[in-house]
CSV table of C-alpha atoms (C1' of nucleotides) in Angstrom, one decimal:
chain,number,residue,atom,x,y,z
A,1137,MET,CA,122.9,37.8,23.6
A,1138,PHE,CA,126.1,36.2,23.9
A,1139,ASN,CA,129.1,34.6,22.2
A,1140,TYR,CA,130.0,31.3,23.5
A,1141,GLU,CA,132.7,30.2,21.3
A,1142,HIS,CA,135.2,30.4,23.5
A,1143,CYS,CA,133.9,28.2,26.2
A,1144,CYS,CA,133.8,25.0,27.3
A,1145,ILE,CA,130.7,22.7,27.8
A,1146,THR,CA,132.6,20.1,29.1
A,1147,MET,CA,135.6,20.6,31.7
A,1148,ASN,CA,138.7,19.2,31.8
A,1149,LYS,CA,138.1,15.4,33.0
A,1150,LYS,CA,140.9,15.6,35.1
A,1151,GLN,CA,139.8,18.6,37.2
A,1152,PRO,CA,137.0,17.6,39.9
A,1153,THR,CA,134.1,18.3,38.7
A,1154,ILE,CA,132.6,20.9,42.1
A,1155,GLU,CA,132.9,23.8,40.3
A,1156,GLN,CA,131.0,22.9,37.1
A,1157,HIS,CA,128.0,25.1,36.5
A,1158,HIS,CA,128.9,27.8,38.8
A,1159,PHE,CA,128.3,30.2,35.8
A,1160,PRO,CA,125.4,30.3,33.9
A,1161,TRP,CA,126.9,29.7,30.7
A,1162,ASP,CA,128.4,26.3,32.0
A,1163,HIS,CA,125.2,24.7,31.7
A,1164,PRO,CA,124.1,23.5,28.4
A,1165,ARG,CA,120.8,24.1,28.8
A,1166,PHE,CA,121.1,27.6,29.5
A,1167,ARG,CA,123.8,28.0,26.3
A,1168,SER,CA,121.4,26.0,24.2
A,1169,TRP,CA,118.5,28.2,25.4
A,1170,ILE,CA,120.8,31.0,24.0
A,1171,ALA,CA,121.4,29.5,20.8
A,1172,VAL,CA,117.9,29.4,20.1
A,1173,ALA,CA,117.4,33.2,21.4
A,1174,ARG,CA,120.4,35.0,18.8
A,1175,ALA,CA,119.4,32.5,16.3
A,1176,CYS,CA,115.4,34.2,16.4
A,1177,GLN,CA,116.8,37.3,16.5
A,1178,LEU,CA,118.6,37.0,13.4
A,1179,MET,CA,116.2,35.4,11.6
A,1180,GLN,CA,113.7,38.2,12.1
A,1181,GLN,CA,116.2,40.8,11.3
A,1182,THR,CA,116.5,38.9,8.0
A,1183,LEU,CA,113.1,38.2,7.1
A,1184,THR,CA,112.5,42.2,8.3
A,1185,ARG,CA,115.1,42.5,5.3
A,1186,ALA,CA,113.6,40.2,3.2
A,1187,LEU,CA,110.1,42.0,3.1
A,1188,ALA,CA,111.2,45.4,2.9
A,1189,ASP,CA,109.8,45.6,-0.8
A,1190,LEU,CA,106.3,44.0,0.3
A,1191,ASP,CA,106.2,47.4,2.6
A,1192,ILE,CA,105.3,45.3,5.6
A,1193,LYS,CA,107.2,44.1,8.9
A,1194,PRO,CA,107.2,40.5,10.4
A,1195,PRO,CA,104.2,41.3,12.5
A,1196,HIS,CA,102.5,41.9,9.4
A,1197,LEU,CA,103.0,39.1,7.7
A,1198,ASP,CA,102.2,37.3,11.2
A,1199,ILE,CA,99.1,38.7,10.7
A,1200,LEU,CA,98.5,38.1,7.3
A,1201,ILE,CA,99.2,34.7,7.7
A,1202,ASN,CA,96.9,33.9,10.0
A,1203,LEU,CA,93.5,35.7,8.2
A,1204,TYR,CA,95.1,33.6,5.7
A,1205,ARG,CA,94.3,30.2,7.4
A,1206,PHE,CA,91.7,31.3,10.0
A,1207,GLU,CA,89.4,33.5,7.1
A,1208,GLY,CA,87.0,35.5,10.0
A,1209,ILE,CA,89.1,34.8,12.6
A,1210,SER,CA,88.3,37.7,15.4
A,1211,GLN,CA,90.9,40.3,16.5
A,1212,GLN,CA,91.0,38.8,19.9
A,1213,GLU,CA,91.4,35.1,18.9
A,1214,LEU,CA,94.5,36.5,16.5
A,1215,ALA,CA,96.2,38.4,19.4
A,1216,ARG,CA,96.2,35.1,21.5
A,1217,LYS,CA,97.2,33.2,18.7
A,1218,LEU,CA,100.5,36.1,18.1
A,1219,LEU,CA,101.2,36.4,21.8
A,1220,VAL,CA,100.5,39.7,21.9
A,1221,GLY,CA,98.3,42.0,23.9
A,1222,ARG,CA,95.0,43.2,22.4
A,1223,SER,CA,95.9,47.0,22.3
A,1224,ASN,CA,98.6,45.9,19.4
A,1225,MET,CA,96.3,44.2,17.7
A,1226,SER,CA,94.2,47.4,17.1
A,1227,MET,CA,97.1,50.0,16.4
A,1228,LEU,CA,98.3,47.5,13.8
A,1229,LEU,CA,94.9,46.5,11.9
A,1230,PRO,CA,93.6,49.5,11.1
A,1231,GLN,CA,96.7,50.4,9.0
A,1232,LEU,CA,96.4,47.4,7.2
A,1233,GLU,CA,92.8,48.3,6.8
A,1234,LYS,CA,93.8,51.4,5.8
A,1235,ARG,CA,95.6,49.8,3.0
A,1236,GLY,CA,93.2,47.8,1.8
A,1237,LEU,CA,94.9,44.1,3.0
A,1238,ILE,CA,92.0,42.8,4.9
A,1239,GLU,CA,88.5,44.1,6.2
A,1240,ARG,CA,86.5,44.3,8.9
A,1241,ARG,CA,83.3,43.4,9.9
A,1242,GLY,CA,81.5,43.4,12.5
A,1243,ASP,CA,79.6,40.2,13.9
A,1244,GLU,CA,76.2,39.9,13.4
A,1245,LYS,CA,75.4,37.6,16.6
A,1246,ASP,CA,78.1,39.6,19.0
A,1247,LYS,CA,78.4,43.3,18.5
A,1248,ARG,CA,81.2,42.8,19.8
A,1249,VAL,CA,83.8,41.0,17.5
A,1250,LEU,CA,85.6,42.0,15.0
A,1251,ARG,CA,85.3,39.6,12.0
A,1252,LEU,CA,88.6,39.5,9.7
A,1253,SER,CA,89.3,38.7,6.8
A,1254,LEU,CA,91.7,39.5,3.9
A,1255,THR,CA,91.2,41.0,0.8
A,1256,LYS,CA,91.8,40.0,-2.7
A,1257,SER,CA,95.0,42.6,-2.4
A,1258,GLY,CA,95.4,40.9,0.7
A,1259,ARG,CA,95.5,37.6,-0.1
A,1260,GLU,CA,98.0,38.4,-3.0
A,1261,LEU,CA,100.6,40.4,-0.7
A,1262,THR,CA,100.2,37.6,1.6
A,1263,GLU,CA,101.3,34.7,-0.6
A,1264,GLN,CA,104.0,36.8,-2.4
A,1265,ALA,CA,105.5,37.8,1.3
A,1266,MET,CA,104.9,33.6,2.3
A,1267,GLU,CA,107.2,32.6,-0.8
A,1268,ILE,CA,109.7,35.2,0.3
A,1269,GLN,CA,109.2,33.5,3.7
A,1270,THR,CA,109.4,30.0,3.1
A,1271,THR,CA,112.3,30.7,0.6
A,1272,LEU,CA,114.3,32.4,3.8
A,1273,ILE,CA,113.7,29.3,6.2
A,1274,GLY,CA,114.5,26.8,3.0
A,1275,ASN,CA,117.8,28.6,2.6
A,1276,SER,CA,118.8,28.5,6.5
A,1277,LEU,CA,117.9,25.4,7.1
A,1278,ASP,CA,118.5,22.8,4.5
A,1279,ASN,CA,121.2,22.0,5.2
A,1280,GLU,CA,120.0,20.6,8.8
A,1281,PRO,CA,118.9,17.0,9.0
A,1282,ILE,CA,115.3,16.7,8.3
A,1283,GLU,CA,115.1,14.5,11.3
A,1284,GLU,CA,116.6,17.2,13.6
A,1285,CYS,CA,114.4,19.5,12.6
A,1286,LEU,CA,111.5,17.7,14.4
A,1287,ILE,CA,113.3,17.1,17.2
A,1288,VAL,CA,113.7,20.6,17.5
A,1289,ALA,CA,110.0,21.2,16.4
A,1290,GLN,CA,109.2,19.1,18.9
A,1291,SER,CA,111.6,20.1,21.6
A,1292,MET,CA,110.3,23.7,21.4
A,1293,GLU,CA,106.4,22.8,21.3
A,1294,ARG,CA,106.8,20.6,24.8
A,1295,LEU,CA,108.2,24.2,26.0
A,1296,ILE,CA,105.8,26.0,24.3
A,1297,ALA,CA,102.8,24.0,26.3
A,1298,ARG,CA,104.7,24.1,29.3
A,1299,LEU,CA,105.0,27.8,29.4
A,1300,LEU,CA,101.7,28.5,28.3
A,1301,LYS,CA,100.4,26.1,31.4
A,1302,GLU,CA,102.3,28.1,33.5
A,1303,GLU,CA,100.7,30.9,32.3
A,1304,THR,CA,97.3,30.5,32.4
A,1305,ASP,CA,98.0,28.5,36.1
A,1306,LEU,CA,98.9,31.7,37.4
A,1307,ASP,CA,95.0,34.0,36.4
B,1089,MET,CA,103.1,33.1,15.3
B,1090,PHE,CA,100.8,30.5,14.6
B,1091,ASN,CA,98.6,27.5,15.8
B,1092,TYR,CA,99.5,24.4,14.0
B,1093,GLU,CA,97.8,21.5,16.5
B,1094,HIS,CA,95.5,20.9,14.4
B,1095,CYS,CA,98.3,20.3,10.9
B,1096,CYS,CA,99.6,17.4,10.0
B,1097,ILE,CA,102.7,17.1,9.1
B,1098,THR,CA,102.9,13.7,7.4
B,1099,MET,CA,99.7,12.9,5.0
B,1100,ASN,CA,97.6,10.0,4.7
B,1101,LYS,CA,100.5,7.9,3.0
B,1102,LYS,CA,97.6,6.3,0.7
B,1103,GLN,CA,97.0,9.6,-1.1
B,1104,PRO,CA,98.4,10.4,-3.9
B,1105,THR,CA,102.0,13.0,-3.1
B,1106,ILE,CA,101.1,15.7,-5.5
B,1107,GLU,CA,99.9,18.2,-2.9
B,1108,GLN,CA,102.1,17.9,-0.5
B,1109,HIS,CA,104.1,21.4,0.5
B,1110,HIS,CA,101.7,23.8,-1.3
B,1111,PHE,CA,100.7,25.7,2.2
B,1112,PRO,CA,104.0,27.3,4.0
B,1113,TRP,CA,102.8,25.2,7.0
B,1114,ASP,CA,102.9,22.2,5.1
B,1115,HIS,CA,106.5,22.4,5.3
B,1116,PRO,CA,107.8,20.4,8.2
B,1117,ARG,CA,111.5,23.0,8.4
B,1118,PHE,CA,108.9,26.3,8.2
B,1119,ARG,CA,106.3,24.3,11.1
B,1120,SER,CA,109.7,23.7,13.5
B,1121,TRP,CA,111.1,27.3,13.2
B,1122,ILE,CA,108.0,28.4,13.7
B,1123,ALA,CA,107.8,26.5,17.1
B,1124,VAL,CA,111.2,28.2,17.5
B,1125,ALA,CA,110.2,31.6,17.5
B,1126,ARG,CA,106.9,30.9,19.1
B,1127,ALA,CA,109.2,29.2,22.1
B,1128,CYS,CA,111.2,32.5,22.2
B,1129,GLN,CA,108.2,34.6,22.8
B,1130,LEU,CA,107.1,33.2,25.0
B,1131,MET,CA,110.2,32.4,27.2
B,1132,GLN,CA,110.7,36.4,26.8
B,1133,GLN,CA,107.5,37.3,28.0
B,1134,THR,CA,107.7,34.9,31.0
B,1135,LEU,CA,112.1,36.0,31.2
B,1136,THR,CA,109.9,39.8,31.7
B,1137,ARG,CA,108.0,38.7,34.6
B,1138,ALA,CA,110.3,36.9,36.7
B,1139,LEU,CA,112.6,39.9,36.5
B,1140,ALA,CA,109.9,42.7,37.1
B,1141,ASP,CA,111.2,41.9,40.8
B,1142,LEU,CA,114.4,43.6,40.4
B,1143,ASP,CA,113.1,46.1,38.0
B,1144,ILE,CA,115.1,45.4,35.0
B,1145,LYS,CA,114.0,43.9,31.9
B,1146,PRO,CA,115.5,41.1,29.7
B,1147,PRO,CA,117.9,43.4,27.3
B,1148,HIS,CA,119.5,45.0,30.4
B,1149,LEU,CA,119.7,41.7,31.5
B,1150,ASP,CA,121.3,40.6,28.7
B,1151,ILE,CA,123.5,43.9,29.0
B,1152,LEU,CA,124.7,43.2,32.2
B,1153,ILE,CA,125.5,39.5,31.8
B,1154,ASN,CA,127.8,40.9,29.1
B,1155,LEU,CA,129.4,42.8,31.0
B,1156,TYR,CA,130.2,40.4,33.8
B,1157,ARG,CA,131.6,38.0,31.6
B,1158,PHE,CA,133.5,40.4,29.3
B,1159,GLU,CA,134.9,43.3,31.5
B,1160,GLY,CA,135.9,46.5,29.9
B,1161,ILE,CA,133.9,46.0,26.7
B,1162,SER,CA,133.1,48.8,24.4
B,1163,GLN,CA,129.5,49.9,23.1
B,1164,GLN,CA,130.5,48.9,19.5
B,1165,GLU,CA,131.4,45.5,20.9
B,1166,LEU,CA,128.0,45.2,23.3
B,1167,ALA,CA,126.0,46.2,20.4
B,1168,ARG,CA,127.6,43.7,17.9
B,1169,LYS,CA,127.4,40.6,20.3
B,1170,LEU,CA,123.9,41.6,21.1
B,1171,LEU,CA,123.0,42.2,17.7
B,1172,VAL,CA,121.7,45.5,18.1
B,1173,GLY,CA,122.2,48.6,16.9
B,1174,ARG,CA,124.7,51.1,18.6
B,1175,SER,CA,121.9,53.8,18.8
B,1176,ASN,CA,120.3,51.5,21.2
B,1177,MET,CA,123.4,51.0,23.8
B,1178,SER,CA,123.6,54.7,23.7
B,1179,MET,CA,119.8,55.0,24.7
B,1180,LEU,CA,119.7,51.8,27.6
B,1181,LEU,CA,123.2,52.5,28.9
B,1182,PRO,CA,123.1,56.0,29.8
B,1183,GLN,CA,119.8,54.3,32.5
B,1184,LEU,CA,121.8,51.9,33.8
B,1185,GLU,CA,124.9,54.4,34.8
B,1186,LYS,CA,122.2,56.3,36.8
B,1187,ARG,CA,121.3,53.6,38.8
B,1188,GLY,CA,124.7,53.1,39.8
B,1189,LEU,CA,124.9,49.5,37.9
B,1190,ILE,CA,126.9,50.1,35.7
B,1191,GLU,CA,130.4,52.5,35.2
B,1192,ARG,CA,131.4,54.2,31.1
B,1193,ARG,CA,135.0,55.5,30.9
B,1194,GLY,CA,136.7,56.5,28.1
B,1195,ASP,CA,139.7,54.3,26.8
B,1196,GLU,CA,142.7,55.8,27.1
B,1197,LYS,CA,144.1,55.2,24.0
B,1198,ASP,CA,141.5,55.2,21.5
B,1199,LYS,CA,139.3,58.5,22.7
B,1200,ARG,CA,136.4,57.2,20.6
B,1201,VAL,CA,135.7,53.9,23.0
B,1202,LEU,CA,133.5,54.0,26.1
B,1203,ARG,CA,135.1,50.9,28.0
B,1204,LEU,CA,131.9,49.6,29.8
B,1205,SER,CA,132.2,47.5,33.3
B,1206,LEU,CA,129.5,46.6,36.4
B,1207,THR,CA,129.9,48.4,39.9
B,1208,LYS,CA,129.3,46.2,43.1
B,1209,SER,CA,126.4,46.6,42.9
B,1210,GLY,CA,126.0,46.3,39.8
B,1211,ARG,CA,127.2,42.8,39.7
B,1212,GLU,CA,124.7,41.9,42.8
B,1213,LEU,CA,122.1,42.5,40.8
B,1214,THR,CA,123.1,40.2,38.2
B,1215,GLU,CA,124.1,37.4,40.2
B,1216,GLN,CA,120.9,37.8,41.4
B,1217,ALA,CA,119.5,38.2,37.7
B,1218,MET,CA,121.0,35.6,36.4
B,1219,GLU,CA,120.7,33.3,38.8
B,1220,ILE,CA,116.3,33.9,38.4
B,1221,GLN,CA,117.0,33.4,34.2
B,1222,THR,CA,119.1,30.3,35.0
B,1223,THR,CA,116.3,28.7,37.5
B,1224,LEU,CA,113.5,29.5,34.6
B,1225,ILE,CA,115.5,28.4,31.8
B,1226,GLY,CA,116.3,24.9,33.9
B,1227,ASN,CA,112.1,24.7,35.0
B,1228,SER,CA,111.7,24.8,31.3
B,1229,LEU,CA,114.0,22.5,30.0
B,1230,ASP,CA,114.7,20.3,32.7
B,1231,ASN,CA,112.1,17.7,31.0
B,1232,GLU,CA,114.6,17.6,27.8
B,1233,PRO,CA,116.9,15.3,28.1
B,1234,ILE,CA,120.4,16.7,27.8
B,1235,GLU,CA,121.3,15.5,24.2
B,1236,GLU,CA,118.4,17.1,22.1
B,1237,CYS,CA,119.5,20.4,24.0
B,1238,LEU,CA,122.4,19.5,22.0
B,1239,ILE,CA,120.9,19.0,19.1
B,1240,VAL,CA,119.1,22.0,19.4
B,1241,ALA,CA,122.3,23.9,20.0
B,1242,GLN,CA,124.4,22.7,17.3
B,1243,SER,CA,121.2,23.2,14.9
B,1244,MET,CA,121.2,27.1,16.4
B,1245,GLU,CA,124.4,28.0,15.8
B,1246,ARG,CA,124.6,26.4,12.3
B,1247,LEU,CA,122.0,28.6,11.7
B,1248,ILE,CA,123.6,32.1,13.3
B,1249,ALA,CA,126.8,31.0,11.7
B,1250,ARG,CA,125.0,31.3,7.9
B,1251,LEU,CA,123.2,33.9,8.6
B,1252,LEU,CA,125.9,36.3,10.0
B,1253,LYS,CA,127.8,35.4,6.9
B,1254,GLU,CA,124.8,36.5,4.6
B,1255,GLU,CA,125.2,39.4,6.2
B,1256,THR,CA,128.3,40.3,6.1
B,1257,ASP,CA,128.3,39.0,2.4
B,1258,LEU,CA,126.4,41.9,2.0
B,1259,ASP,CA,128.6,45.3,3.1
C,642,DC,C1',64.0,41.2,35.5
C,643,DT,C1',67.9,43.5,37.5
C,644,DT,C1',72.6,43.8,38.9
C,645,DT,C1',77.2,41.8,39.0
C,646,DA,C1',80.8,39.6,36.4
C,647,DA,C1',83.1,38.8,32.2
C,648,DA,C1',84.6,39.7,27.4
C,649,DT,C1',85.5,43.1,22.9
C,650,DG,C1',87.9,46.8,21.1
C,651,DT,C1',89.8,51.3,22.0
C,652,DT,C1',92.8,54.8,23.3
C,653,DC,C1',97.0,56.3,25.6
C,654,DA,C1',101.1,56.9,27.8
C,655,DA,C1',105.7,54.9,28.2
C,656,DT,C1',109.1,52.5,26.9
C,657,DT,C1',112.1,50.1,23.3
C,658,DA,C1',114.1,49.4,19.1
C,659,DT,C1',115.9,51.1,14.9
C,660,DG,C1',118.1,53.9,11.0
C,661,DA,C1',119.6,58.5,9.4
C,662,DA,C1',122.2,61.6,10.2
C,663,DC,C1',126.0,63.7,12.4
C,664,DA,C1',130.3,65.2,15.5
C,665,DT,C1',134.8,63.4,17.1
C,666,DT,C1',138.6,60.5,16.9
C,667,DG,C1',142.0,57.8,14.4
C,668,DC,C1',143.9,55.1,10.7
C,669,DT,C1',145.7,55.7,5.8
C,670,DG,C1',147.8,56.2,1.7
C,671,DT,C1',150.2,59.7,-1.2
D,164,DA,C1',151.7,66.3,6.5
D,165,DC,C1',147.8,66.2,5.0
D,166,DA,C1',143.3,64.5,2.5
D,167,DG,C1',140.3,61.4,2.8
D,168,DC,C1',138.2,56.9,4.7
D,169,DA,C1',136.2,54.4,8.6
D,170,DA,C1',135.3,53.9,13.9
D,171,DT,C1',132.7,55.2,17.4
D,172,DG,C1',128.8,57.1,19.6
D,173,DT,C1',125.6,60.6,20.5
D,174,DT,C1',120.5,62.4,18.7
D,175,DC,C1',116.4,62.4,16.2
D,176,DA,C1',112.1,60.9,14.3
D,177,DT,C1',109.3,56.8,13.7
D,178,DA,C1',107.4,52.8,14.5
D,179,DA,C1',106.3,48.8,17.8
D,180,DT,C1',104.2,46.7,22.1
D,181,DT,C1',102.9,47.3,26.1
D,182,DG,C1',99.8,47.6,30.6
D,183,DA,C1',96.2,50.3,32.1
D,184,DA,C1',92.2,52.8,31.9
D,185,DC,C1',87.9,53.3,29.5
D,186,DA,C1',82.8,52.3,26.7
D,187,DT,C1',80.2,49.2,24.6
D,188,DT,C1',78.5,44.4,25.0
D,189,DT,C1',77.1,39.5,26.6
D,190,DA,C1',76.7,36.5,30.1
D,191,DA,C1',75.8,34.9,34.4
D,192,DA,C1',73.2,35.8,39.5
D,193,DG,C1',70.1,36.5,42.6
DNA sequence: CTTTAAATGTTCAATTATGAACATTGCTGT
DNA sequence: ACAGCAATGTTCATAATTGAACATTTAAAG
């Protein structure tokens, strides 16, 4: 990611506009996206530190929160929600199972799928971790007007829909 | 990451508001942030596919673009801009050097630092890759009003400043 | 009913990122 | 001048993520 502190979005108005947007970082949308990516990366690192006491990392929390919300979800569905591969779940879930945080039970109708759920201690840990994450996000964003948060959310959701659509169009 | 498609941001106004924001995903700022994270992840994956022909990945492109902009930057400065550790640069840069894309030359004044620069072929590859990335971002965001992009950018930059400040406060 | 195709989960090798420990070099204060 | 101390880069062990190949089970097609 980049530092664009010293880069002008709008060029000197007295100059002809022919050379505008010559470099990527002169495009407002490009710069906007870079800021998003940097913010994400930083937030991820901060969250990693904040969760260290609970001995979990952001990927584990993502899993736990989804099991919290969607009891009985399958590994495949979980992977799709998290935008990761199935193999990733096959690596991480047994760890959480060994720690007694989750349970994997075979579906009775379809012997291929494993249904996931939180154990009691898993639910407790998830609640602590969600509290930490919510506080972090709150602290980081509570200066941002709520309307701007909504604008950001809507903008991102349109982008997500767009990229997901292209992805499925490829298959 | 999560799917919140079926989750109401604003609850039924006729209900008492006591139970509002009980769960993290009921917080607008939380949901807004999740959308940002998901969008980032998807964009990263899409960019990875788009760059496959050039045989580089987003981390390499981040490096190349920074060398393109900041000729003679040191590994430490580069790592700071990219928000990664120094060791990461020690792993990736020799790869790019072996491919003849970059050069590492010891600083004459300070024998600790290595000054980085692009070779001719590195610059050409970078230009191709930047074209791909710019096009992808353009295609993904050109439906978003430019004012909203600016709102997003400013919001993210405030967030970055805030997180970076907290980080340095810890040291 | 049998054969194909698709879906789910696992395993494996390869890649990337991280932090700690280390060596080298430069800087500071006494 | 010199004894710490900070900065830069490397190495190593560890962990996360991916995609491909695989086995099992289910669904579809003939």
